[in-house]
XYZ file of C-alpha atoms in Angstrom:
696
model
C 145.171 72.976 45.256
C 146.328 72.850 41.651
C 148.255 76.061 40.759
C 146.123 76.608 37.648
C 142.979 76.408 39.764
C 144.503 78.898 42.203
C 145.159 81.325 39.361
C 141.634 80.841 38.010
C 140.220 81.398 41.505
C 142.097 84.691 41.797
C 140.706 85.846 38.454
C 137.158 85.269 39.715
C 137.619 87.370 42.856
C 136.116 90.823 42.487
C 138.978 93.225 43.278
C 136.553 95.835 44.584
C 135.684 93.473 47.460
C 139.269 92.957 48.580
C 141.976 95.042 50.182
C 143.952 96.618 47.355
C 147.338 94.930 47.514
C 148.983 97.780 45.623
C 151.214 100.737 46.481
C 149.212 103.096 48.720
C 146.196 100.848 48.089
C 145.691 102.366 44.671
C 143.055 100.968 42.314
C 144.171 97.606 40.835
C 143.146 98.467 37.290
C 145.003 95.438 35.979
C 142.584 93.130 37.816
C 139.294 94.874 37.085
C 137.051 93.333 34.431
C 133.789 94.717 33.098
C 131.623 92.247 35.044
C 133.199 93.375 38.324
C 131.542 96.789 38.135
C 127.934 95.637 38.197
C 128.596 93.102 40.935
C 130.293 95.778 43.058
C 127.523 98.300 42.398
C 124.841 95.874 43.569
C 126.814 94.767 46.617
C 127.657 98.399 47.422
C 123.979 99.328 47.402
C 123.243 96.341 49.661
C 125.923 97.394 52.166
C 124.706 100.993 52.099
C 121.195 99.849 52.913
C 122.462 97.712 55.785
C 124.380 100.664 57.259
C 121.379 102.969 56.933
C 119.189 100.350 58.618
C 121.608 100.137 61.549
C 121.714 103.902 61.802
C 117.970 104.531 61.814
C 117.454 101.750 64.388
C 120.176 102.992 66.721
C 118.407 103.362 70.102
C 120.782 106.080 71.301
C 119.828 109.747 71.126
C 120.998 111.159 67.783
C 124.253 113.091 68.086
C 126.726 114.652 65.717
C 129.043 111.654 66.157
C 126.559 108.803 65.890
C 124.520 110.321 63.074
C 126.138 113.096 61.025
C 129.616 111.574 60.997
C 128.192 108.161 60.140
C 126.202 109.582 57.237
C 129.376 111.228 55.923
C 131.552 108.172 56.593
C 129.632 105.082 57.620
C 132.303 103.331 59.661
C 135.484 105.360 59.339
C 137.592 102.767 57.532
C 139.548 103.851 54.498
C 137.804 101.335 52.235
C 134.467 101.507 54.020
C 132.331 102.647 51.146
C 132.211 100.024 48.426
C 129.721 102.001 46.370
C 131.885 105.102 46.438
C 134.929 102.983 45.628
C 133.467 101.455 42.476
C 131.635 104.627 41.423
C 134.838 106.672 41.393
C 136.564 104.175 39.112
C 133.566 103.635 36.832
C 132.999 107.375 36.441
C 136.577 107.869 35.324
C 136.357 105.019 32.850
C 133.170 106.440 31.354
C 134.978 109.656 30.470
C 138.553 108.483 29.907
C 138.419 104.890 28.606
C 134.910 103.759 27.757
C 133.644 101.126 25.328
C 130.312 99.693 24.204
C 130.085 97.297 27.160
C 130.693 100.047 29.718
C 128.254 102.347 27.927
C 125.570 99.661 28.098
C 126.289 99.056 31.776
C 126.055 102.779 32.483
C 122.624 102.846 30.855
C 121.570 99.890 32.996
C 122.950 101.195 36.287
C 121.966 104.867 36.014
C 118.314 104.470 37.142
C 119.332 101.940 39.805
C 121.946 104.265 41.293
C 119.643 107.276 41.121
C 116.911 105.308 42.874
C 119.378 104.293 45.589
C 120.500 107.882 46.139
C 116.854 108.924 46.389
C 116.124 106.095 48.825
C 118.749 107.508 51.172
C 117.869 111.196 50.823
C 114.143 110.513 51.099
C 114.438 108.131 54.062
C 112.112 109.717 56.596
C 113.616 108.049 59.684
C 117.156 108.951 58.661
C 116.218 112.565 58.042
C 114.467 112.772 61.407
C 117.726 111.834 63.116
C 119.643 114.408 61.082
C 117.010 117.047 61.791
C 117.152 116.289 65.510
C 120.929 116.836 65.566
C 120.505 120.000 63.493
C 118.192 121.387 66.174
C 119.831 119.926 69.318
C 123.549 119.614 68.676
C 126.405 120.281 71.052
C 128.780 123.185 70.465
C 130.597 122.498 67.197
C 133.783 123.819 65.663
C 133.658 125.536 62.238
C 134.285 122.364 60.224
C 131.746 120.336 62.189
C 129.180 123.106 61.820
C 129.781 123.199 58.071
C 129.318 119.420 57.810
C 126.109 119.549 59.824
C 124.652 122.323 57.680
C 125.772 120.670 54.462
C 124.293 117.322 55.484
C 120.968 118.767 56.597
C 120.656 121.037 53.557
C 121.617 118.265 51.134
C 118.687 116.203 52.391
C 116.311 119.172 52.236
C 117.515 120.052 48.721
C 116.965 116.431 47.750
C 113.322 116.464 48.825
C 113.337 115.340 52.471
C 110.621 117.878 53.402
C 108.301 116.917 50.547
C 105.128 114.919 51.069
C 104.917 111.419 49.626
C 103.465 112.617 46.339
C 106.250 115.178 45.982
C 108.908 112.600 46.819
C 107.579 110.271 44.160
C 107.624 113.091 41.611
C 111.191 113.954 42.585
C 112.264 110.356 42.054
C 110.892 110.394 38.542
C 112.537 113.714 37.705
C 115.980 112.740 38.966
C 115.943 109.293 37.394
C 115.006 110.707 33.999
C 117.559 113.514 34.282
C 120.282 111.006 35.151
C 119.512 108.876 32.129
C 119.335 111.855 29.772
C 122.606 113.339 31.016
C 124.280 110.016 30.343
C 122.692 109.787 26.893
C 123.827 113.330 26.112
C 127.460 112.446 26.881
C 127.394 109.169 24.996
C 125.868 110.840 21.938
C 128.488 113.585 21.956
C 131.360 111.120 22.202
C 129.965 109.027 19.344
C 129.454 112.075 17.117
C 132.923 113.394 17.897
C 134.641 110.110 17.086
C 132.515 109.381 13.986
C 133.876 112.272 11.920
C 137.202 112.273 10.113
C 138.553 114.450 7.345
C 140.547 112.079 5.130
C 143.045 113.716 2.783
C 145.015 111.821 0.137
C 146.273 114.749 -1.954
C 149.226 116.416 -0.254
C 148.381 119.701 -1.987
C 145.425 119.930 0.409
C 147.894 120.057 3.304
C 149.125 123.463 2.199
C 149.952 125.739 5.113
C 149.915 123.003 7.732
C 152.990 122.716 9.933
C 155.007 119.531 9.998
C 153.685 118.548 13.415
C 150.092 118.595 12.176
C 150.978 116.581 9.061
C 152.860 113.952 11.046
C 150.029 113.599 13.553
C 147.457 113.248 10.751
C 149.621 110.658 9.007
C 149.898 108.661 12.218
C 146.113 108.811 12.714
C 145.589 107.496 9.183
C 148.035 104.640 9.744
C 146.339 103.724 13.023
C 143.093 103.342 11.074
C 144.727 101.406 8.244
C 144.356 104.242 5.735
C 146.709 105.991 3.337
C 147.276 109.721 3.508
C 146.275 111.969 6.390
C 143.290 111.971 8.727
C 142.105 114.926 10.787
C 139.606 114.585 13.613
C 137.501 116.838 15.821
C 139.839 116.256 18.776
C 141.364 119.616 19.638
C 145.043 118.750 18.926
C 143.991 117.815 15.376
C 141.219 120.350 14.828
C 142.935 123.483 16.103
C 146.114 123.402 13.959
C 144.040 122.710 10.846
C 141.782 125.696 11.498
C 144.778 127.895 12.270
C 147.123 127.012 9.425
C 145.298 125.378 6.521
C 145.034 127.534 3.409
C 142.199 125.303 2.154
C 139.217 127.426 3.042
C 136.657 124.866 1.882
C 138.225 122.212 4.122
C 138.350 124.608 7.055
C 134.638 125.203 6.542
C 133.973 121.456 6.365
C 135.843 120.829 9.607
C 134.285 123.827 11.360
C 130.752 122.865 10.407
C 131.319 119.252 11.436
C 132.437 120.350 14.886
C 129.793 123.030 15.349
C 126.837 120.971 14.172
C 127.598 117.897 16.274
C 124.473 116.257 17.703
C 122.101 118.348 15.575
C 121.653 115.862 12.754
C 118.633 113.686 12.072
C 120.066 110.536 13.616
C 120.274 108.604 16.884
C 122.856 110.976 18.372
C 120.787 114.152 18.090
C 120.790 116.014 21.423
C 118.282 118.799 20.691
C 115.277 117.235 22.410
C 117.467 115.820 25.189
C 118.650 119.339 26.024
C 115.134 120.710 26.008
C 113.958 117.970 28.333
C 116.922 118.402 30.708
C 116.183 122.120 30.990
C 112.572 121.371 31.897
C 113.415 118.550 34.281
C 115.731 120.822 36.250
C 113.157 123.623 36.312
C 110.495 121.196 37.542
C 112.857 119.866 40.208
C 113.650 123.362 41.481
C 110.009 124.399 41.550
C 109.047 121.202 43.324
C 111.535 122.208 46.039
C 110.140 125.728 46.342
C 112.396 127.750 44.030
C 111.254 129.893 41.128
C 113.971 128.663 38.778
C 116.764 126.134 38.677
C 119.277 128.998 38.846
C 117.725 130.128 42.149
C 118.050 126.575 43.446
C 121.724 126.338 42.420
C 122.834 129.800 43.512
C 121.694 129.390 47.106
C 125.043 127.710 47.706
C 127.297 129.781 45.474
C 129.429 132.828 46.180
C 127.314 134.747 43.677
C 124.240 133.847 45.789
C 121.657 135.414 43.434
C 120.809 135.556 39.726
C 121.134 139.343 39.771
C 124.749 139.086 40.899
C 125.582 136.705 38.072
C 124.055 139.013 35.495
C 125.800 141.984 37.081
C 129.173 140.299 36.600
C 128.412 139.226 33.022
C 127.042 142.625 32.050
C 129.979 144.432 33.679
C 132.328 142.299 31.603
C 130.378 143.038 28.414
C 130.553 146.747 29.182
C 134.283 146.580 29.888
C 135.348 144.295 27.023
C 132.890 144.637 24.126
C 134.331 147.725 22.444
C 137.833 146.229 22.572
C 136.524 142.936 21.187
C 134.931 144.795 18.263
C 138.242 146.468 17.566
C 139.977 143.093 17.642
C 137.507 141.642 15.149
C 137.812 144.679 12.891
C 141.591 144.397 12.906
C 141.420 140.752 11.824
C 138.857 141.651 9.163
C 141.072 144.435 7.753
C 143.981 142.027 7.426
C 141.773 139.389 5.777
C 140.547 141.892 3.198
C 144.095 143.092 2.610
C 145.205 139.522 1.915
C 142.134 138.134 0.146
C 140.558 141.198 -1.457
C 138.129 143.908 -0.400
C 135.111 141.820 -1.380
C 136.177 139.034 0.985
C 133.682 138.191 3.736
C 135.268 136.970 6.967
C 133.470 133.846 8.187
C 133.700 131.848 11.413
C 135.993 129.239 9.822
C 138.368 132.048 8.820
C 138.847 133.579 12.241
C 141.591 131.293 13.544
C 143.443 131.467 10.233
C 143.497 135.250 9.906
C 143.885 136.027 13.596
C 147.011 133.857 13.455
C 148.242 135.911 10.504
C 147.607 139.053 12.518
C 149.443 137.651 15.521
C 152.427 136.915 13.282
C 152.301 140.414 11.840
C 152.106 142.105 15.240
C 154.308 139.862 17.373
C 156.028 137.423 14.993
C 154.735 134.644 17.200
C 152.672 131.496 16.844
C 152.266 128.199 18.649
C 154.488 126.279 16.231
C 157.468 128.468 17.133
C 157.000 127.506 20.761
C 156.359 123.771 20.365
C 160.056 122.774 20.211
C 160.511 124.303 23.677
C 157.498 122.532 25.192
C 158.393 118.852 24.913
C 156.013 117.031 27.226
C 158.559 115.444 29.545
C 160.192 118.843 30.060
C 156.808 120.458 30.688
C 156.103 117.788 33.308
C 159.449 118.598 34.915
C 158.570 122.301 34.813
C 155.125 121.906 36.370
C 156.397 119.548 39.062
C 159.356 121.870 39.616
C 157.004 124.807 40.083
C 155.107 122.893 42.744
C 158.409 122.102 44.439
C 159.558 125.721 44.439
C 156.244 126.961 45.745
C 155.322 124.230 48.199
C 158.369 121.981 48.578
C 156.593 118.860 47.298
C 158.244 116.256 45.049
C 156.965 113.712 42.522
C 158.345 110.252 41.869
C 157.005 108.089 39.060
C 156.083 104.617 40.298
C 155.589 101.977 37.606
C 154.281 99.551 40.245
C 151.079 101.585 40.588
C 148.525 100.042 38.170
C 147.023 102.314 35.491
C 143.971 101.939 33.239
C 145.813 102.684 29.964
C 149.460 102.611 28.881
C 149.342 106.382 28.266
C 148.705 107.032 31.954
C 151.604 107.846 34.275
C 151.355 107.383 38.051
C 153.402 109.290 40.615
C 153.888 109.234 44.344
C 153.826 112.730 45.819
C 155.858 113.603 48.903
C 155.487 116.657 51.111
C 158.322 119.052 51.918
C 159.208 117.029 55.033
C 159.481 113.849 52.924
C 156.221 112.328 54.137
C 153.805 110.695 51.705
C 151.199 113.198 50.497
C 149.195 111.709 47.592
C 149.116 109.656 44.416
C 148.921 111.627 41.184
C 147.855 110.161 37.832
C 148.319 111.963 34.514
C 146.537 110.899 31.297
C 147.706 113.063 28.398
C 146.538 111.993 24.919
C 143.292 111.636 22.915
C 141.994 108.178 22.026
C 138.851 106.463 20.827
C 137.117 105.915 24.177
C 137.978 109.279 25.700
C 135.872 112.422 25.932
C 137.358 115.667 24.629
C 138.571 118.431 26.909
C 140.470 118.233 30.175
C 139.453 117.546 33.769
C 140.634 116.529 37.222
C 139.054 113.717 39.205
C 139.725 111.539 42.246
C 139.829 107.804 42.817
C 140.080 108.436 46.549
C 139.423 111.588 48.519
C 141.102 112.724 51.726
C 139.737 112.441 55.256
C 140.763 111.447 58.780
C 139.455 108.034 59.800
C 138.198 106.995 63.227
C 141.666 105.816 64.243
C 143.131 109.233 63.486
C 144.817 108.201 60.242
C 144.966 110.936 57.617
C 143.813 109.044 54.522
C 145.607 110.629 51.600
C 144.022 111.277 48.195
C 144.561 109.638 44.806
C 143.963 112.339 42.192
C 144.010 112.231 38.411
C 144.242 114.788 35.621
C 142.955 113.825 32.180
C 143.790 115.839 29.078
C 143.884 115.654 25.278
C 147.323 116.890 24.233
C 149.264 116.647 20.996
C 150.493 113.061 20.693
C 154.037 112.005 19.879
C 154.595 110.890 16.287
C 157.001 108.456 14.687
C 159.378 111.370 14.137
C 158.934 113.569 17.200
C 158.076 113.405 20.902
C 154.918 115.107 22.170
C 155.482 118.827 21.559
C 152.832 121.023 23.182
C 151.428 124.419 22.395
C 151.475 127.205 24.967
C 147.727 126.691 25.291
C 148.286 123.058 26.208
C 150.866 124.095 28.805
C 148.238 126.424 30.283
C 145.721 123.556 30.313
C 148.222 121.352 32.151
C 148.772 124.093 34.732
C 145.003 124.557 35.081
C 144.240 120.903 35.780
C 147.346 120.635 37.947
C 145.962 123.491 40.043
C 142.818 121.432 40.643
C 144.998 118.480 41.589
C 146.903 120.577 44.149
C 143.541 121.427 45.694
C 142.971 117.683 46.028
C 146.490 116.686 47.063
C 146.837 119.316 49.792
C 143.414 118.503 51.269
C 143.611 118.298 55.040
C 140.102 118.063 56.394
C 138.474 115.773 58.898
C 135.532 114.954 56.654
C 135.805 113.699 53.078
C 132.734 115.549 51.833
C 134.402 118.847 52.792
C 137.924 118.067 51.578
C 139.815 119.144 48.488
C 137.667 120.327 45.588
C 134.414 119.789 47.514
C 133.817 123.535 47.617
C 131.212 125.896 46.257
C 131.206 125.673 42.466
C 132.192 129.296 41.786
C 135.208 128.890 44.076
C 136.535 125.623 42.667
C 138.221 127.247 39.664
C 140.385 129.612 41.742
C 143.272 127.170 42.374
C 143.273 126.001 38.753
C 143.096 129.413 37.120
C 145.685 130.833 39.483
C 148.225 128.318 38.136
C 147.616 129.406 34.543
C 149.194 132.766 35.360
C 152.626 131.154 35.600
C 152.565 130.057 31.942
C 153.929 133.343 30.609
C 156.226 134.209 33.510
C 159.812 134.401 32.283
C 161.272 133.051 35.509
C 159.042 129.995 35.262
C 159.662 129.357 31.564
C 163.383 129.536 32.212
C 163.129 126.489 34.501
C 162.123 123.993 31.803
C 161.595 125.446 28.314
C 164.539 124.167 26.275
C 164.676 123.084 22.636
C 163.948 119.364 22.457
C 166.762 118.796 19.919
C 169.507 121.252 20.884
C 168.849 121.744 24.589
C 169.086 125.503 24.081
C 166.878 127.524 26.459
C 163.960 129.446 25.046
C 165.344 132.796 23.805
C 164.630 135.956 25.762
C 163.141 137.681 22.731
C 160.673 134.810 22.272
C 159.608 135.100 25.896
C 159.197 138.848 25.441
C 156.950 138.225 22.445
C 154.894 135.767 24.508
C 154.448 138.380 27.237
C 153.622 141.157 24.758
C 151.090 138.960 22.968
C 149.405 137.827 26.170
C 146.410 140.089 25.619
C 146.096 139.328 21.913
C 142.370 138.747 21.308
C 141.814 138.738 25.083
C 138.596 140.716 24.851
C 137.232 138.334 22.220
C 138.103 135.403 24.475
C 136.404 137.054 27.429
C 133.202 137.675 25.489
C 133.204 134.049 24.374
C 133.118 132.940 28.004
C 130.510 135.574 28.846
C 128.316 134.422 25.955
C 128.365 130.879 27.333
C 127.488 132.207 30.771
C 124.535 134.104 29.299
C 123.356 131.010 27.450
C 123.544 128.919 30.609
C 121.585 131.459 32.628
C 118.981 131.886 29.887
C 118.137 128.205 30.082
C 118.118 127.890 33.842
C 116.221 131.068 34.705
C 113.159 129.731 32.871
C 110.039 129.845 35.062
C 107.648 128.295 32.552
C 107.917 125.159 30.452
C 110.692 125.594 27.925
C 109.200 125.039 24.487
C 111.468 127.103 22.245
C 113.581 125.640 19.483
C 117.088 125.319 20.864
C 119.053 126.760 17.945
C 117.234 130.112 17.534
C 116.888 130.448 21.310
C 120.643 130.067 21.691
C 121.339 132.802 19.142
C 119.039 135.205 20.973
C 120.223 134.317 24.473
C 123.847 135.285 24.037
C 123.565 137.992 21.393
C 124.715 140.837 23.705
C 128.120 139.155 23.928
C 128.315 138.197 20.236
C 130.068 140.626 17.885
C 130.022 138.579 14.674
C 127.289 137.230 12.388
C 125.807 133.975 13.675
C 125.473 130.927 11.462
C 121.896 129.572 11.381
C 122.647 125.843 11.656
C 125.432 125.734 14.245
C 124.644 124.944 17.852
C 126.691 124.980 21.036
C 123.982 123.814 23.421
C 123.870 120.238 22.129
C 127.587 119.781 22.868
C 127.753 122.005 25.966
C 128.611 119.186 28.365
C 129.398 121.546 31.229
C 125.784 122.652 31.615
C 123.977 119.579 30.318
C 125.953 116.710 31.847
C 128.897 118.100 33.762
C 127.627 119.836 36.882
C 127.884 123.447 35.675
C 124.166 123.978 35.005
C 123.405 127.544 36.160
C 127.081 127.749 37.048
C 129.119 128.390 33.916
C 129.642 131.985 35.019
C 131.954 130.419 37.634
C 134.911 130.577 35.262
C 134.679 134.362 35.024
C 133.803 134.696 38.705
C 136.905 132.701 39.617
C 138.955 134.678 37.090
C 138.287 137.790 39.135
C 139.548 135.867 42.165
C 142.597 134.386 40.464
C 143.766 137.690 38.988
C 143.376 139.336 42.372
C 145.135 136.448 44.143
C 148.021 136.264 41.666
C 148.687 139.943 42.176
C 149.968 138.862 45.591
C 152.458 136.524 43.946
C 153.505 139.274 41.533
C 153.964 141.699 44.398
C 155.969 139.315 46.589
C 157.732 137.322 43.848
C 156.156 134.532 41.803
C 158.093 131.849 43.713
C 157.616 133.435 47.128
C 157.259 130.544 49.562
C 155.456 132.562 52.222
C 152.734 133.608 49.769
C 152.440 130.039 48.502
C 152.269 128.657 52.047
C 149.507 131.113 52.887
C 147.600 130.026 49.772
C 148.063 126.393 50.761
C 147.061 126.922 54.387
C 144.089 129.192 53.763
C 142.716 127.910 50.443
C 144.111 124.602 49.188
C 144.145 122.589 52.390
C 140.872 123.917 53.781
C 138.540 122.609 51.073
C 134.926 123.473 51.858
C 135.301 123.635 55.626
C 134.348 127.327 55.778
C 132.616 129.879 53.584
C 134.867 130.510 50.561
C 134.937 134.277 51.025
C 136.116 133.747 54.609
C 138.960 131.601 53.298
C 139.788 134.034 50.508
C 139.929 137.060 52.791
C 142.131 135.122 55.184
C 144.626 134.699 52.331
C 144.258 138.055 50.596
C 143.264 140.319 53.470
C 140.260 141.720 51.621
C 137.527 140.848 49.158
C 138.550 140.771 45.487
C 137.825 143.494 42.964
C 137.617 143.286 39.177
C 140.521 145.721 38.804
C 143.309 143.119 38.707
C 141.522 141.229 35.923
C 141.016 144.372 33.850
C 144.662 145.299 34.299
C 145.886 141.809 33.414
C 143.801 141.796 30.229
C 144.987 145.247 29.217
C 141.522 146.773 29.498
C 142.562 149.070 32.316
C 145.922 150.604 33.166
C 147.249 149.922 36.646
C 146.420 152.671 39.098
C 143.652 154.190 36.967
C-alpha cells in the first residue's frame, strides 16, 4: 500500500476503538479529533445494549458474580467500557478545553446519553436479576456487600420501582435536567470570557503590583490590543480587587463578576436555575421523598436535613460575633484612611482588608510570590507526598496531553512499582472553566485476570500564568489550592479496591473533601515550607520571620471566610428543601435564604445562584455543606499529624490504609474511626480557627 494512503488510513481510525499504544495506555489526545467523540458515543451505547441483552438473557440463576459484577464491569477487561472511556475524555474537554464544536456536540449528545442511562436503570428484566441477588445472595465480604447495596439502591433511586407512567415521567425530568445543567455551564463560561476591563492609561494601574501589570499586559498582547486587559479569571480579578486604588474600576470589575448570567441576553441563567430546582424536587417526590435534600442525604454522612442545619447553625453561633468584629475592624481602617463619611462597599472589602493585614502582620500575597515559583511548588508538593507516603513522580513527555500547558507524570510507589499517571493543568485559557478540580481518565479496579488496573488522574487549576519577564509565581492561596486538588488526586492514585465504582473518590459526597482539605493544612507548616520555598531569583530560603507572619495571620478574617461558606450552604439547602413548586424570584430569594450568615449590606442586583456551578451543574446540589462537614473531619484528622509530627510516616500510612486506599468500600465513619480511633468533634476546627482555645 502507498505510504501516504497508510497515513491517511491511520488518521481515519477512531482511537477510542483501538488499544491505546501509549505509555500505560494513556489517552492518545494527539490522535483524537472532534468527529471521533460522537462515533465513539454511539458505538459505546450500542455495545452497552449488547452486553445488557446478554446479561438479561443469561439462563443461569442470577448470582453476585454473573450479575452484580457484570453490571459494575461488563467483561473485566481494562478497556471494556467504550462509553465510559469516551465519556471521561469528553467530560474533561468540556470543562478544560472546550470550543464551539464540542459545545454543540454536548448539546446533541446530552439527551441521547441521558436516555441511554435511563434505559439501563429502568430495564425491568435487568433490575429483576439484581433484585434476586439482593434477596438471595451468598455470604459476601464488606466490599462485595457495599457493591451489592450500591447497585441495588442506584437502580431504585433511578426509578426501577416506578410504574410505567412514573418511569416515563422520570425520563422526561432527567433529560431536561441534563440539558439545562449543560446550558447553565456553557452560559457561565461564555459570560466569564466575554468580559474584559481594558486599560490604556497607566495611571489607572495605580496600586497594582508588577506581577498583575505584567499579566494584564500579556493578556492584552494575546488579544492584539495595546495597554492592559483584566479578566474575571481569578488570577486577574483577585489582585485587581486587592490592590487597585481605582475604586470605580474595582466596582466595575466586582459588578461584572457578581452579575454574570443575570443580564437580558442569551446567557441569562435565572430561569434555568428555577427550572433545575423544580426538576430536582419533582424527581425526588416522584421517588417518594419530600424534598430533593431528603433524596440526596439518604446516602450522606449527615443523613438528614436537620443534621445539616445543626452544623450550619452551630457554625453561625460560633463564628458570627467574631466575623462582625472582623468587618468592623476593616471598616474602622477604611474610615481612618478615606474619611469618616466613607461607606465600605463590597468592592472595597478586599482592598481594605489587605491594608489591615499589612498593618497587623506586614504580610500580603505579593511578598510571598517570589518564594512560590511554580516549579518549586511542584517539587514541594511532590516532595511532601514522598515524605509522607514514599511515592515519587517522574515527568514523561511521551504521554500525550490535550494542551501544551498540561504536564504528565508517572507515579511510582515506595517499592518502585508503577502506581498511577498524574496530569496537571495549571493556567487559565479561553476554553477552560474557572476554579479548580480533580478528575479521572481511568479509574482503578482489579480485572478478571487479577490485574490491578491503575488510575490516570488529573488536576485542573487556574493559576497565575508566567509572563515575558517572570515565571509563574503563585500566591499562598494558589499553593493551598494545589494542595487541595492534589489531596483529591492522592485519593484516586492510592485507590486499591476490587470494584471501580467503589474506588478512589467514589465515596459519599460529604466525605470526599476530607483528603483534599487535610492537605491544605500543610501550606502554613514551617517544616513543609522549608522544603521548597526559595526566592526564584536568589535561591534564598523563605525567611523565618516571614513564615512566622504567615502562621500568625492564618486566622485573619477566618470567621468571615467561614460564614461565607455557611451562607452558601444555607442557600443550597433553601433551594433543595422546597416541597412545593418554586416560583420565587431568584435574586430576592437568595438574599433572604442566607441572611443569617450575612453580616454586611446586600447589593440588590448581584446574584450568586446563577453562577453557583457546584449546586446547579456540579453534583453538589443539597450537598454544599460538605465542605464545612469535611472541614470538621480534616481539622480533627490533622490534629493526629500535629501530635505525631507532620511528616510522621506511621500516621500517613494509617491515613492511606484506612482512608485513601479504601474508597467507598465501607461506611465513611467506619473508615474514619479506624484511622482516628473515634468520631470527630468540632473542637479541633474551632481551635484551628482561633475561635476556641485548646483545652477549653
